[in-house]
Amino acid sequence: MTDREREFEQVEPVNWDKVAAMDEFKDLVAAKVKFIVPATIFFIVYFFALPVLVGYAPAFMKQEVLGVVNLAYLFALSQFIVAWILAALYMRAAERFDDRARTIIRMVTLKMVRK
């Protein structure tokens, strides 16, 4: 057995209940929920607005904006843009979430090593 393997063998397993009880972990979960829930609700409402508007307000959605391009086509194209924007925003937020998670992991592993 190598020294590296012995080192890992000596480290006790992580007590995930203690990690879940940490204030830092609870703050991380709350921050993720604070971003993900509103973003998901916005996307679902925005996504289903097109078929609802086409179904219940067809005259409005048939209004031509640029030549033969009507509001329904523009709304459909905007969904791609909105999806990319939401993805970019999530990637930026996820980086912050990952930084906080790394901090928690460091805290947990340092506590384990000090024992």
Coordinates of C-alpha atoms in Angstrom, one line a residue:
M1 CA 0.0 0.0 0.0
T2 CA 1.4 3.4 -0.9
D3 CA 1.7 6.4 1.4
R4 CA -1.1 8.1 -0.4
E5 CA -3.5 5.2 0.0
R6 CA -2.6 5.0 3.8
E7 CA -3.4 8.7 4.1
F8 CA -6.9 8.2 2.6
E9 CA -7.4 5.2 4.7
Q10 CA -6.8 7.2 7.9
V11 CA -9.4 9.9 7.0
E12 CA -12.7 9.1 8.5
P13 CA -15.8 9.2 6.3
V14 CA -17.8 12.4 6.0
N15 CA -20.8 12.8 8.3
W16 CA -23.3 14.2 5.7
D17 CA -25.9 14.9 8.4
K18 CA -23.4 17.3 10.0
V19 CA -22.6 18.9 6.7
A20 CA -26.3 19.4 6.0
A21 CA -26.7 21.0 9.4
M22 CA -24.0 23.6 8.7
D23 CA -25.2 27.2 8.3
E24 CA -23.0 27.5 5.2
F25 CA -24.6 24.6 3.6
K26 CA -28.1 25.8 4.4
D27 CA -27.2 29.2 2.9
L28 CA -25.9 27.5 -0.2
V29 CA -29.1 25.6 -0.7
A30 CA -31.2 28.7 0.0
A31 CA -29.2 30.7 -2.6
K32 CA -29.7 28.0 -5.2
V33 CA -33.4 27.8 -4.5
K34 CA -33.6 31.6 -4.6
F35 CA -32.2 31.5 -8.2
I36 CA -33.6 28.3 -9.6
V37 CA -37.2 28.5 -8.6
P38 CA -37.9 32.0 -10.0
A39 CA -35.9 31.3 -13.2
T40 CA -37.8 28.0 -13.7
I41 CA -41.2 29.7 -13.1
F42 CA -40.3 32.5 -15.5
F43 CA -39.2 30.1 -18.2
I44 CA -42.3 27.9 -17.9
V45 CA -44.6 31.0 -18.0
Y46 CA -42.7 32.4 -20.9
F47 CA -42.6 29.1 -22.8
F48 CA -46.4 28.5 -22.4
A49 CA -47.3 32.1 -23.2
L50 CA -46.9 31.4 -26.9
P51 CA -49.4 28.6 -27.4
V52 CA -51.8 30.3 -24.9
L53 CA -51.6 33.6 -26.8
V54 CA -51.9 31.9 -30.2
G55 CA -54.9 30.0 -28.9
Y56 CA -56.7 32.8 -27.1
A57 CA -55.6 35.9 -28.9
P58 CA -54.9 34.8 -32.5
A59 CA -55.7 38.2 -34.0
F60 CA -53.2 39.9 -31.8
M61 CA -50.5 37.3 -32.6
K62 CA -51.2 37.6 -36.4
Q63 CA -50.2 41.3 -36.4
E64 CA -47.4 41.7 -38.9
V65 CA -44.4 43.5 -37.6
L66 CA -41.7 43.2 -40.3
G67 CA -43.3 42.4 -43.7
V68 CA -44.8 39.0 -43.4
V69 CA -43.2 38.3 -40.0
N70 CA -45.9 38.4 -37.3
L71 CA -45.8 38.6 -33.5
A72 CA -46.1 34.9 -33.1
Y73 CA -43.0 34.3 -35.1
L74 CA -41.1 36.9 -33.2
F75 CA -42.3 35.5 -29.9
A76 CA -41.2 32.0 -31.0
L77 CA -37.8 33.3 -32.0
S78 CA -37.5 35.2 -28.7
Q79 CA -37.8 31.9 -26.8
F80 CA -34.4 30.8 -28.1
I81 CA -32.9 34.1 -27.0
V82 CA -34.5 33.9 -23.6
A83 CA -33.3 30.3 -23.2
W84 CA -29.7 31.3 -24.0
I85 CA -29.9 34.2 -21.6
L86 CA -31.2 32.1 -18.8
A87 CA -28.5 29.5 -19.5
A88 CA -25.8 32.2 -19.3
L89 CA -27.2 33.6 -16.1
Y90 CA -27.3 30.1 -14.6
M91 CA -23.8 29.4 -15.6
R92 CA -22.6 32.6 -13.9
A93 CA -24.7 31.7 -10.8
A94 CA -23.5 28.1 -10.8
E95 CA -19.9 29.3 -10.7
R96 CA -20.7 31.2 -7.4
F97 CA -22.6 28.1 -6.1
D98 CA -19.5 26.0 -6.9
D99 CA -17.2 28.4 -5.1
R100 CA -19.4 28.2 -2.0
A101 CA -19.5 24.4 -2.2
R102 CA -15.7 24.3 -2.5
T103 CA -15.5 26.4 0.6
I104 CA -17.8 24.0 2.5
I105 CA -15.7 21.0 1.3
R106 CA -12.5 22.7 2.5
M107 CA -14.1 23.4 5.9
V108 CA -15.3 19.8 6.3
T109 CA -12.0 18.3 5.2
L110 CA -10.0 20.6 7.4
K111 CA -12.1 19.6 10.4
M112 CA -11.6 16.0 9.5
V113 CA -7.8 16.3 9.2
R114 CA -7.5 18.2 12.5
K115 CA -9.2 15.5 14.5

